[in-house]
Coordinates of C-alpha atoms and ligand atoms in Angstrom, one line a residue:
M14 CA 134.5 152.6 65.2
Q15 CA 135.0 148.8 64.7
A16 CA 134.5 147.5 61.2
I17 CA 134.1 144.2 59.5
W18 CA 135.0 143.1 55.9
D19 CA 132.0 142.2 53.7
I20 CA 133.4 139.5 51.4
E21 CA 130.7 139.6 48.8
H22 CA 130.7 143.3 48.2
H23 CA 134.3 143.9 49.0
Q24 CA 133.5 146.7 51.4
I25 CA 133.9 147.5 55.1
L26 CA 130.6 147.3 57.1
P27 CA 130.2 149.0 60.5
T28 CA 129.7 146.4 63.2
S29 CA 126.5 148.0 64.4
R30 CA 124.9 147.7 60.9
L31 CA 126.0 144.0 60.7
M32 CA 124.5 143.3 64.1
V33 CA 121.2 144.9 63.0
D34 CA 121.1 142.8 59.8
L35 CA 122.0 139.7 61.7
G36 CA 119.3 140.4 64.3
L37 CA 116.7 141.0 61.5
A38 CA 117.7 137.7 59.8
M39 CA 117.3 135.8 63.0
L40 CA 113.9 137.3 63.6
V41 CA 112.8 136.3 60.1
V42 CA 114.1 132.8 60.6
A43 CA 112.4 132.5 64.0
A44 CA 109.1 133.9 62.6
A45 CA 109.3 131.4 59.7
Y46 CA 110.0 128.6 62.2
F47 CA 107.1 129.5 64.6
L48 CA 104.7 130.2 61.8
S49 CA 105.6 127.1 59.7
P50 CA 102.5 125.1 60.8
L51 CA 100.5 127.4 58.6
V52 CA 102.2 125.7 55.6
L53 CA 102.9 122.4 57.2
R54 CA 99.2 121.8 57.9
K55 CA 98.6 121.9 54.2
W56 CA 101.7 119.9 53.2
I57 CA 101.6 117.0 55.6
T58 CA 99.0 114.6 54.5
D59 CA 98.6 110.8 54.1
K60 CA 98.5 109.1 50.7
D61 CA 94.8 110.0 50.4
G62 CA 95.3 113.6 51.1
H63 CA 94.0 113.6 54.7
P64 CA 95.5 116.4 56.8
L65 CA 96.7 116.4 60.3
P66 CA 94.1 116.8 63.0
P67 CA 93.2 120.5 63.2
G68 CA 95.0 122.8 65.6
P69 CA 96.6 126.2 66.1
P70 CA 98.7 127.6 63.2
I71 CA 101.8 128.3 65.2
R72 CA 104.5 126.4 67.1
Y73 CA 104.7 126.8 70.8
A74 CA 107.8 127.1 72.9
F75 CA 105.9 126.7 76.2
L76 CA 102.3 126.6 77.4
R77 CA 100.7 128.7 80.2
K78 CA 101.0 127.7 83.8
Y79 CA 98.1 125.3 84.0
A80 CA 98.5 123.7 80.6
E81 CA 95.3 121.7 80.9
L82 CA 93.3 124.9 80.6
A83 CA 94.9 125.7 77.3
L84 CA 94.2 122.2 76.0
H85 CA 90.6 122.5 77.2
D86 CA 90.1 125.7 75.2
W87 CA 91.7 124.1 72.2
Q88 CA 89.5 121.0 72.4
Q89 CA 86.4 123.3 72.5
K90 CA 87.7 125.1 69.4
Y91 CA 89.2 122.2 67.4
G92 CA 87.3 119.2 68.5
P93 CA 87.9 115.8 70.1
I94 CA 91.2 115.2 68.4
F95 CA 93.6 118.1 67.6
S96 CA 97.3 118.6 67.0
I97 CA 99.8 121.2 68.2
W98 CA 103.5 121.6 67.7
M99 CA 105.7 122.1 70.7
G100 CA 109.0 123.2 69.2
S101 CA 109.8 120.4 66.7
Q102 CA 107.5 117.9 68.3
L103 CA 104.0 117.2 66.9
F104 CA 101.4 116.4 69.7
V105 CA 98.1 114.8 69.0
V106 CA 95.6 115.5 71.8
I107 CA 92.7 113.1 72.5
S108 CA 89.8 114.6 74.5
D109 CA 87.0 112.2 73.7
P110 CA 86.4 108.7 75.1
H111 CA 85.5 107.1 71.8
V112 CA 88.7 108.5 70.2
A113 CA 90.7 107.3 73.2
R114 CA 89.3 103.8 72.8
D115 CA 89.7 103.7 69.0
L116 CA 93.3 104.8 69.1
L117 CA 94.9 103.8 72.4
V118 CA 93.0 100.5 72.9
T119 CA 91.8 99.2 69.6
N120 CA 94.9 100.3 67.8
G121 CA 97.2 99.7 70.7
S122 CA 99.9 98.2 68.5
V123 CA 100.4 101.6 66.8
F124 CA 99.8 103.9 69.8
S125 CA 101.8 102.3 72.6
T126 CA 105.4 103.4 72.3
R127 CA 107.0 106.3 74.2
K128 CA 108.7 109.4 72.9
R129 CA 112.4 109.4 73.8
Y130 CA 111.9 112.4 76.0
F131 CA 115.4 113.7 76.5
M132 CA 115.3 114.5 80.2
K133 CA 113.0 111.8 81.6
N134 CA 113.4 108.9 79.2
Q135 CA 117.0 109.4 78.0
V136 CA 119.0 111.2 80.7
I137 CA 117.2 110.1 83.9
L138 CA 115.7 106.6 83.2
N139 CA 117.9 105.7 80.2
G140 CA 115.1 104.0 78.3
R141 CA 114.2 101.7 81.2
A142 CA 111.9 101.4 84.1
I143 CA 108.9 100.2 82.0
T144 CA 107.5 103.7 81.7
A145 CA 110.5 104.9 79.6
S146 CA 110.9 101.8 77.5
P147 CA 109.8 101.8 73.8
Y148 CA 107.0 99.5 73.0
G149 CA 108.6 96.1 72.2
D150 CA 110.0 92.9 73.7
K151 CA 112.0 94.5 76.4
W152 CA 109.0 96.6 77.6
R153 CA 106.8 93.4 77.5
Q154 CA 109.4 91.5 79.5
H155 CA 109.8 94.2 82.2
R156 CA 106.1 94.8 82.5
R157 CA 105.4 91.0 82.8
L158 CA 108.0 90.7 85.6
A159 CA 106.7 93.7 87.4
T160 CA 103.0 92.8 87.2
Q161 CA 103.8 89.5 88.8
V162 CA 103.8 91.3 92.1
L163 CA 101.0 93.6 91.3
T164 CA 98.1 91.3 90.3
P165 CA 95.0 91.5 92.5
K166 CA 96.0 87.9 93.7
A167 CA 99.6 89.0 94.6
M168 CA 98.1 92.0 96.4
Q169 CA 96.5 89.5 98.9
G170 CA 100.0 88.8 100.0
F171 CA 100.5 92.4 100.9
A172 CA 97.1 92.8 102.4
N173 CA 98.2 92.8 106.0
I174 CA 100.9 95.2 105.6
M175 CA 98.7 97.7 103.7
D176 CA 96.2 97.3 106.4
Y177 CA 98.8 98.1 109.0
E178 CA 100.1 101.1 107.1
S179 CA 96.7 102.7 106.9
H180 CA 96.5 102.1 110.6
I181 CA 99.7 104.0 111.2
L182 CA 98.5 106.8 108.9
V183 CA 95.4 107.4 110.9
K184 CA 97.3 106.9 114.2
S185 CA 100.0 109.5 113.2
L186 CA 97.4 112.0 112.2
Y187 CA 95.4 111.4 115.4
E188 CA 98.5 111.9 117.6
L189 CA 99.6 114.9 115.6
G190 CA 96.2 116.6 115.7
H191 CA 95.7 116.2 119.5
K192 CA 91.9 115.4 119.2
G193 CA 91.5 118.2 116.7
E194 CA 93.1 120.9 118.8
V195 CA 96.2 121.2 116.7
P196 CA 95.8 121.9 112.9
V197 CA 97.7 119.4 110.8
N198 CA 99.3 119.4 107.4
P199 CA 98.7 115.7 106.5
A200 CA 101.0 115.6 103.5
H201 CA 104.1 114.1 105.0
Y202 CA 102.1 111.3 106.7
A203 CA 100.1 110.5 103.6
G204 CA 103.4 110.4 101.7
R205 CA 105.0 108.1 104.2
F206 CA 101.9 105.8 104.0
A207 CA 102.4 105.5 100.2
L208 CA 106.1 105.2 100.4
N209 CA 105.9 102.3 102.9
N210 CA 103.4 100.5 100.8
M211 CA 105.6 100.8 97.8
L212 CA 108.7 99.8 99.7
I213 CA 106.9 96.7 100.9
I214 CA 105.9 95.7 97.4
S215 CA 109.4 96.6 96.0
F216 CA 111.8 95.6 98.8
G217 CA 109.7 93.8 101.4
M218 CA 110.6 96.6 103.9
R219 CA 109.2 99.7 105.4
T220 CA 110.5 102.8 107.2
D221 CA 109.8 103.1 110.9
T222 CA 109.9 106.8 111.4
S223 CA 109.0 109.8 109.2
E224 CA 112.5 111.1 109.7
D225 CA 114.1 107.9 108.4
P226 CA 117.2 108.9 106.3
L227 CA 115.9 106.5 103.6
V228 CA 112.7 108.4 103.4
E229 CA 114.6 111.6 103.1
K230 CA 116.7 110.3 100.2
A231 CA 113.8 108.7 98.4
L232 CA 111.8 112.0 98.8
D233 CA 114.7 114.0 97.6
L234 CA 115.0 111.9 94.5
A235 CA 111.2 111.9 93.9
M236 CA 111.1 115.7 94.3
E237 CA 113.9 116.1 91.8
F238 CA 112.2 113.7 89.4
M239 CA 109.0 115.7 89.6
D240 CA 110.8 119.0 89.1
L241 CA 112.8 117.7 86.1
T242 CA 110.1 115.8 84.2
G243 CA 106.7 116.5 82.7
P244 CA 105.1 116.3 79.3
W245 CA 105.5 120.1 78.7
S246 CA 108.1 121.3 81.1
N247 CA 111.4 120.9 79.3
A248 CA 112.1 123.1 76.3
V249 CA 115.1 120.7 75.8
D250 CA 112.7 117.9 74.9
F251 CA 111.2 119.9 72.0
F252 CA 114.2 121.9 70.7
E253 CA 116.8 119.3 69.9
P254 CA 119.8 121.6 69.5
L255 CA 119.4 122.4 73.2
Q256 CA 120.2 118.8 74.0
W257 CA 123.9 119.4 73.1
I258 CA 124.3 122.4 75.5
P259 CA 125.6 121.4 78.9
T260 CA 123.0 123.3 81.0
S261 CA 122.6 123.0 84.8
K262 CA 119.3 121.2 84.3
R263 CA 121.0 118.6 82.2
S264 CA 123.6 118.1 84.9
R265 CA 120.8 117.7 87.5
G266 CA 119.3 115.0 85.2
I267 CA 122.5 113.1 85.1
K268 CA 123.0 113.5 88.9
L269 CA 119.5 112.2 89.4
H270 CA 120.1 109.2 87.2
D271 CA 123.3 108.4 89.2
G272 CA 121.4 109.0 92.5
L273 CA 118.7 106.5 91.6
I274 CA 121.4 103.9 90.7
D275 CA 123.2 104.7 94.0
V276 CA 120.3 104.6 96.4
Y277 CA 118.3 101.8 94.9
G278 CA 121.4 99.8 93.9
S279 CA 122.6 99.7 97.5
M280 CA 119.1 98.7 98.7
I281 CA 119.2 95.8 96.2
Q282 CA 122.7 94.8 97.3
R283 CA 121.6 94.7 101.0
F284 CA 118.5 92.6 100.0
E285 CA 120.7 90.2 98.0
R286 CA 123.1 89.8 101.0
R287 CA 120.2 88.8 103.1
M288 CA 118.9 86.4 100.5
K289 CA 122.4 84.8 100.1
S290 CA 122.9 84.4 103.8
G291 CA 119.8 82.3 104.0
E292 CA 117.8 84.9 106.0
Y293 CA 114.1 85.1 105.4
V294 CA 113.1 87.6 102.8
P295 CA 109.5 88.3 101.9
D296 CA 108.1 88.0 98.4
C297 CA 108.5 91.3 96.6
L298 CA 109.6 92.9 93.3
V299 CA 113.3 92.8 94.1
K300 CA 113.2 89.2 95.1
T301 CA 111.4 88.3 91.8
L302 CA 114.0 90.3 89.8
L303 CA 117.0 88.8 91.6
E304 CA 115.7 85.3 91.2
S305 CA 115.1 85.7 87.5
Q306 CA 118.0 88.0 86.7
E307 CA 120.1 85.4 84.9
E308 CA 117.3 83.8 83.0
E309 CA 115.7 87.1 82.0
K310 CA 119.2 88.6 81.3
L311 CA 118.5 91.7 83.4
D312 CA 121.5 94.0 83.8
W313 CA 122.2 96.0 86.9
E314 CA 120.7 99.2 85.6
D315 CA 117.5 97.3 84.7
L316 CA 117.2 96.2 88.3
C317 CA 117.9 99.6 89.8
M318 CA 115.5 101.4 87.5
L319 CA 112.7 98.9 87.9
S320 CA 112.8 99.0 91.6
A321 CA 113.2 102.8 91.6
V322 CA 110.3 103.5 89.3
F323 CA 108.0 101.3 91.5
T324 CA 109.0 103.1 94.6
L325 CA 109.0 106.6 93.1
G326 CA 106.1 106.1 90.7
G327 CA 103.9 104.6 93.4
V328 CA 104.6 107.3 95.9
H329 CA 104.7 110.0 93.3
S330 CA 101.2 109.3 92.2
A331 CA 99.4 107.5 95.0
S332 CA 99.8 110.3 97.5
R333 CA 102.4 113.0 97.2
F334 CA 104.5 113.9 100.2
I335 CA 106.1 116.9 101.8
L336 CA 109.6 117.7 102.6
V337 CA 109.0 119.5 105.8
R338 CA 112.4 120.8 106.2
M339 CA 112.2 122.6 102.8
K340 CA 109.4 124.8 101.5
A341 CA 108.7 122.3 98.8
T342 CA 105.5 120.3 99.3
T343 CA 103.6 117.8 97.3
S344 CA 100.5 115.6 97.6
G345 CA 98.2 113.4 95.6
I346 CA 94.8 111.8 95.8
I347 CA 94.7 111.5 99.6
Q348 CA 95.9 115.1 99.8
W349 CA 93.2 116.2 97.4
F350 CA 90.6 114.2 99.3
L351 CA 91.5 115.9 102.5
A352 CA 91.6 119.3 100.8
L353 CA 88.1 118.8 99.3
I354 CA 86.2 117.3 102.2
P355 CA 86.1 120.3 104.7
S356 CA 84.2 122.3 102.1
H357 CA 81.8 119.4 101.3
Q358 CA 80.4 118.6 104.8
H359 CA 77.1 117.3 103.3
I360 CA 79.2 114.6 101.6
A361 CA 81.1 113.8 104.8
E362 CA 77.7 113.5 106.6
K363 CA 76.4 111.0 104.0
A364 CA 79.7 109.0 104.3
Y365 CA 79.3 108.9 108.2
E366 CA 75.8 107.7 107.9
E367 CA 76.8 104.9 105.6
L368 CA 79.8 103.9 107.8
D369 CA 77.7 104.0 111.0
R370 CA 75.0 101.9 109.4
V371 CA 77.2 99.3 107.7
I372 CA 80.3 99.1 109.9
G373 CA 79.2 100.6 113.2
R374 CA 81.7 102.1 115.7
E375 CA 83.1 99.0 117.3
R376 CA 85.5 98.3 114.4
W377 CA 86.7 100.1 111.3
P378 CA 86.4 99.3 107.6
T379 CA 88.6 96.7 106.0
A380 CA 89.3 95.7 102.4
A381 CA 86.5 93.2 102.6
D382 CA 83.9 95.9 103.4
E383 CA 84.4 97.7 100.1
P384 CA 81.4 96.1 98.2
N385 CA 79.1 97.1 101.1
L386 CA 80.1 100.8 101.2
P387 CA 79.1 102.2 97.8
Y388 CA 79.1 105.8 98.9
I389 CA 82.7 105.7 100.1
R390 CA 83.7 104.0 96.9
A391 CA 81.9 106.7 95.0
I392 CA 83.8 109.4 96.9
I393 CA 87.1 107.8 96.0
K394 CA 86.2 107.6 92.3
E395 CA 85.0 111.2 92.3
V396 CA 88.2 112.5 93.9
Q397 CA 90.2 110.7 91.2
R398 CA 88.0 112.2 88.5
V399 CA 88.0 115.8 89.8
H400 CA 91.7 115.8 90.9
A401 CA 93.5 113.3 88.8
P402 CA 97.2 113.6 89.7
F403 CA 98.2 113.6 86.0
W404 CA 96.0 115.6 83.7
F405 CA 97.8 114.2 80.7
A406 CA 98.5 110.7 81.9
T407 CA 101.9 109.6 80.5
P408 CA 102.1 110.5 76.8
H409 CA 102.1 107.7 74.3
C410 CA 103.8 107.9 70.9
T411 CA 102.9 106.4 67.5
S412 CA 105.2 103.8 66.0
Q413 CA 103.9 104.1 62.5
D414 CA 101.7 106.5 60.3
F415 CA 98.0 106.1 61.0
S416 CA 94.9 107.5 59.3
Y417 CA 91.9 108.1 61.5
K418 CA 88.4 109.4 60.4
G419 CA 89.8 111.7 57.7
T420 CA 92.9 112.8 59.6
F421 CA 96.5 111.8 59.4
I422 CA 98.6 111.0 62.5
P423 CA 102.2 110.6 61.5
K424 CA 104.7 108.2 63.0
D425 CA 106.5 109.6 66.1
S426 CA 103.6 111.9 67.1
V427 CA 103.3 112.2 70.8
V428 CA 99.8 111.2 71.8
L429 CA 98.3 112.9 74.8
L430 CA 95.3 111.7 76.8
N431 CA 93.6 115.0 77.8
C432 CA 92.2 113.7 81.1
Y433 CA 91.1 117.2 82.1
S434 CA 88.7 117.5 79.1
L435 CA 87.8 113.8 79.4
H436 CA 86.9 114.3 83.1
H437 CA 84.9 117.5 82.3
N438 CA 82.8 115.9 79.5
E439 CA 79.3 117.2 80.4
E440 CA 77.6 114.4 78.5
R441 CA 79.4 111.8 80.7
Y442 CA 79.7 113.8 83.9
P443 CA 76.8 116.4 84.1
N444 CA 77.8 119.4 86.3
S445 CA 81.4 118.2 85.8
F446 CA 83.1 120.9 87.8
S447 CA 81.2 120.0 91.0
F448 CA 82.3 117.3 93.4
L449 CA 79.4 114.9 93.2
P450 CA 80.1 111.3 94.4
E451 CA 76.5 110.4 93.7
R452 CA 77.3 110.1 90.0
Y453 CA 79.2 106.9 90.8
L454 CA 76.5 105.2 92.8
G455 CA 75.7 101.9 91.1
D456 CA 79.2 101.6 89.6
D457 CA 80.5 98.5 91.3
L458 CA 83.6 98.0 89.2
G459 CA 87.2 98.6 90.0
C460 CA 89.1 101.0 87.7
G461 CA 90.8 98.1 86.0
E462 CA 87.5 96.4 85.2
S463 CA 85.9 99.7 84.2
A464 CA 88.6 100.3 81.7
K465 CA 87.6 97.2 79.9
L466 CA 83.9 98.1 79.5
A467 CA 82.6 97.8 75.9
N468 CA 80.7 101.1 76.3
V469 CA 83.5 103.6 76.8
M470 CA 81.0 106.2 78.0
E471 CA 80.5 104.1 81.1
R472 CA 84.1 104.0 82.0
D473 CA 84.6 105.5 85.5
H474 CA 87.6 107.8 84.7
W475 CA 90.9 108.0 82.9
T476 CA 93.2 108.7 85.8
F477 CA 95.3 105.5 85.2
G478 CA 95.8 106.0 81.5
A479 CA 94.5 103.7 78.8
G480 CA 95.4 100.8 76.5
R481 CA 98.4 98.6 76.7
R482 CA 100.3 101.0 78.9
I483 CA 97.6 101.5 81.5
C484 CA 99.1 101.8 85.0
P485 CA 100.1 98.3 86.2
G486 CA 100.0 99.6 89.8
L487 CA 96.3 100.1 89.7
P488 CA 95.3 97.2 92.0
A489 CA 97.9 98.4 94.6
A490 CA 96.8 102.0 94.2
E491 CA 93.1 101.2 94.6
R492 CA 93.7 99.1 97.7
E493 CA 95.8 101.8 99.3
L494 CA 93.3 104.5 98.5
W495 CA 90.4 102.4 99.9
L496 CA 92.1 101.7 103.2
A497 CA 93.3 105.2 103.7
I498 CA 90.2 107.1 102.7
S499 CA 87.5 104.8 104.2
R500 CA 89.4 104.8 107.6
L501 CA 90.0 108.5 107.6
L502 CA 86.3 109.0 107.1
W503 CA 85.4 106.5 109.8
A504 CA 87.8 108.2 112.2
F505 CA 87.5 111.9 111.8
K506 CA 85.5 115.0 111.1
F507 CA 87.4 117.4 108.9
E508 CA 87.4 121.1 109.6
A509 CA 89.1 123.9 107.6
L510 CA 90.7 126.8 109.6
P511 CA 88.8 130.0 109.5
N512 CA 91.7 132.1 108.2
E513 CA 93.4 129.5 106.0
P514 CA 91.3 128.8 103.0
I515 CA 92.2 125.6 101.1
S516 CA 92.7 126.3 97.4
L517 CA 91.1 123.7 95.1
E518 CA 92.1 125.5 91.9
E519 CA 95.8 126.1 92.3
Y520 CA 98.3 123.3 92.6
E521 CA 101.9 122.4 92.5
G522 CA 103.9 120.2 90.2
L523 CA 104.7 119.9 86.5
S524 CA 104.6 116.2 85.9
G525 CA 101.9 115.6 88.6
R526 CA 99.7 117.8 90.6
T527 CA 99.2 118.2 94.3
P528 CA 97.4 120.9 96.3
L529 CA 99.2 123.9 97.7
P530 CA 100.1 123.3 101.3
Y531 CA 97.2 123.6 103.7
R532 CA 96.3 122.7 107.3
L533 CA 93.0 121.3 108.7
R534 CA 91.7 120.0 111.9
L535 CA 91.0 116.3 112.2
V536 CA 88.5 115.9 115.0
P537 CA 87.9 112.3 116.2
R538 CA 84.3 111.3 115.5
H539 CA 84.0 109.1 118.6
N540 CA 85.8 107.7 121.5
N541 CA 86.3 104.2 120.1
L542 CA 89.0 105.6 117.8
A543 CA 91.7 105.8 120.6
G544 CA 91.1 102.1 121.5
I545 CA 91.4 100.8 117.9
L546 CA 94.5 102.8 117.3
Q547 CA 96.2 101.4 120.4
A548 CA 96.0 97.9 118.8
A549 CA 99.0 98.5 116.5
D550 CA 102.4 100.0 117.3
E551 CA 105.1 100.8 114.9
V552 CA 107.0 97.8 113.7
K553 CA 110.7 98.3 113.0
M554 CA 111.7 96.1 110.1
T555 CA 115.5 95.6 109.8
W556 CA 117.0 94.4 106.6
Ligands
HEM4 C1 96.8 106.8 92.3 C2 97.9 106.1 92.0 C3 98.4 106.1 90.6 C4 98.1 106.8 89.5 C5 97.1 107.9 89.3 C6 98.9 106.3 88.4 C7 98.8 106.8 87.1 C8 99.5 106.2 86.0 C9 99.4 106.7 84.6 C10 98.4 107.8 84.2 C11 100.2 106.0 83.9 C12 100.4 106.1 82.4 C13 99.5 105.1 81.7 C14 99.5 105.3 80.2 O1 100.7 105.4 79.6 O2 98.5 105.2 79.5 C15 101.0 105.1 84.8 C16 101.9 104.2 84.4 C17 102.6 103.4 85.3 N1 102.4 103.3 86.6 FE1 101.0 104.2 87.7 N2 99.7 105.3 88.8 C18 99.5 105.1 90.2 C19 100.1 104.2 91.0 C20 101.1 103.4 90.6 C21 101.7 102.4 91.5 C22 101.2 102.1 92.9 C23 102.7 101.8 90.8 C24 103.6 100.7 91.2 C25 103.4 99.8 92.1 C26 102.6 102.4 89.4 C27 103.5 102.0 88.4 C28 103.4 102.4 87.1 C29 104.2 102.0 86.0 C30 105.4 101.0 86.1 C31 103.8 102.6 84.9 C32 104.4 102.5 83.5 C33 103.5 101.6 82.6 C34 104.0 101.4 81.2 O3 104.6 102.3 80.6 O4 103.8 100.3 80.6 N3 101.7 103.3 89.4 N4 100.5 105.3 86.1

């Protein structure tokens, strides 16, 4: 039998006994580690003795598959603000509109930085791309540059192309569906719609076919980004020693970072060549960045990451897409809308009534019609409430200690906006688990204006986050969603397939959520559709 020399007691121990002792010691250490919140919750207080927000007495290594359900249970048990430990990271979870306003908006100077998530913010985005930047001058500078092309006024410059893209979306689905005879999975086309809109805003270009190699590359990168990031998905973010182990996931993160620099870097170089040769280039993010690069002291990685996050972020959240050649599929708000509507025919009927009455059948809705179609607006808001793509927005982080209503929120806490519970607040949204667009009738505000309301209980929803980090792409996203959804409703009836139920409960994605793949029939509502769709053919834009 193998033996080992025990230095302290000067005796030989059998290896098996030593292994058992070691195993036991490790168990004790692990138990002490995972149960330490029992003690820490008493120890960690502010100078006035206020404890952390209440929460479970153990540390978690992972949460169950649909983490929002765990958080919803906890908010029912612990209240509107609670705390949990994921590994070594303390999370403070906000589930109430007043608390969200008090902390993220009123005290935005404390609650607006980002945790240096190892995978997303360090390895992949390297602290850049606005979303990964710590709160401070660099973040302010990058956000200011980016929002120049995203203001509602700047959106006017992209109005025609967004209009055109929604045309192509409806046309593609019409052709694919053969007048409702062939069931369609709309995800790829919805994704291409969003991708083209973002490419126009970022690079002043679009893809002309859904098999475009550029789309393929961008989709690959976006899929990988979604797989690798997420507020709860990476143990490596919460157990720091794991960050030093060269795992395959870590290698994928590094490869993705390099891929983003490669793909977006070469797109920027091509754009720059055109600019320098005197060729016409449209106003867009990359033009703004290149023109101000020297003055703003932007390095190459800044340029690549800013343009990448716009393209990926916009597509990623505005309407997920599908990689048809692989089994992986994704989708977003447009996907959820199309998943919901076949089982809510009475809502579709009301929408048709409004469209026929206000718009008629000789033309279809435009951006200018939005104020006159309150029911369609209400449908879009309700889809965003019931199926927000990110149940936890993007986590914020505290930059200093903060005391709030008898609780203590330490510096470096990750602060999570629990949109699932916020969106199922029965006081604000009676019958909150039902899809009821009527609840938004009379709400004439856009999401950006609604987020500024003094009475936070009147805010429409929290899908775009809150406070100083609120999504800067909101005007673009709203315009896109309006054009796509109002036109889809004008054009089609939506029918589920008898033997292919569409799940509204299950979903895919860790950092964002999209429905499981499904098919439906899109039946033209009237004969005028064909005529209107003939008016625009695909435009090939070279660059
Ligand atoms: C339906 C579509 C979209 C949804 C639901 C969405 C949602 C979000 C959310 C929840 C955040 C985090 C906010 C926070 O930290 O409180 C965010 C941030 C961000 N979004 Fe969006 N977004 C959408 C579309 C877009 C588009 C179209 C763009 C670009 C054109 C964009 C660019 C960004 C950027 C750059 C950030 C980071 C902001 C910062 O950290 O300061 N998003 N978005």
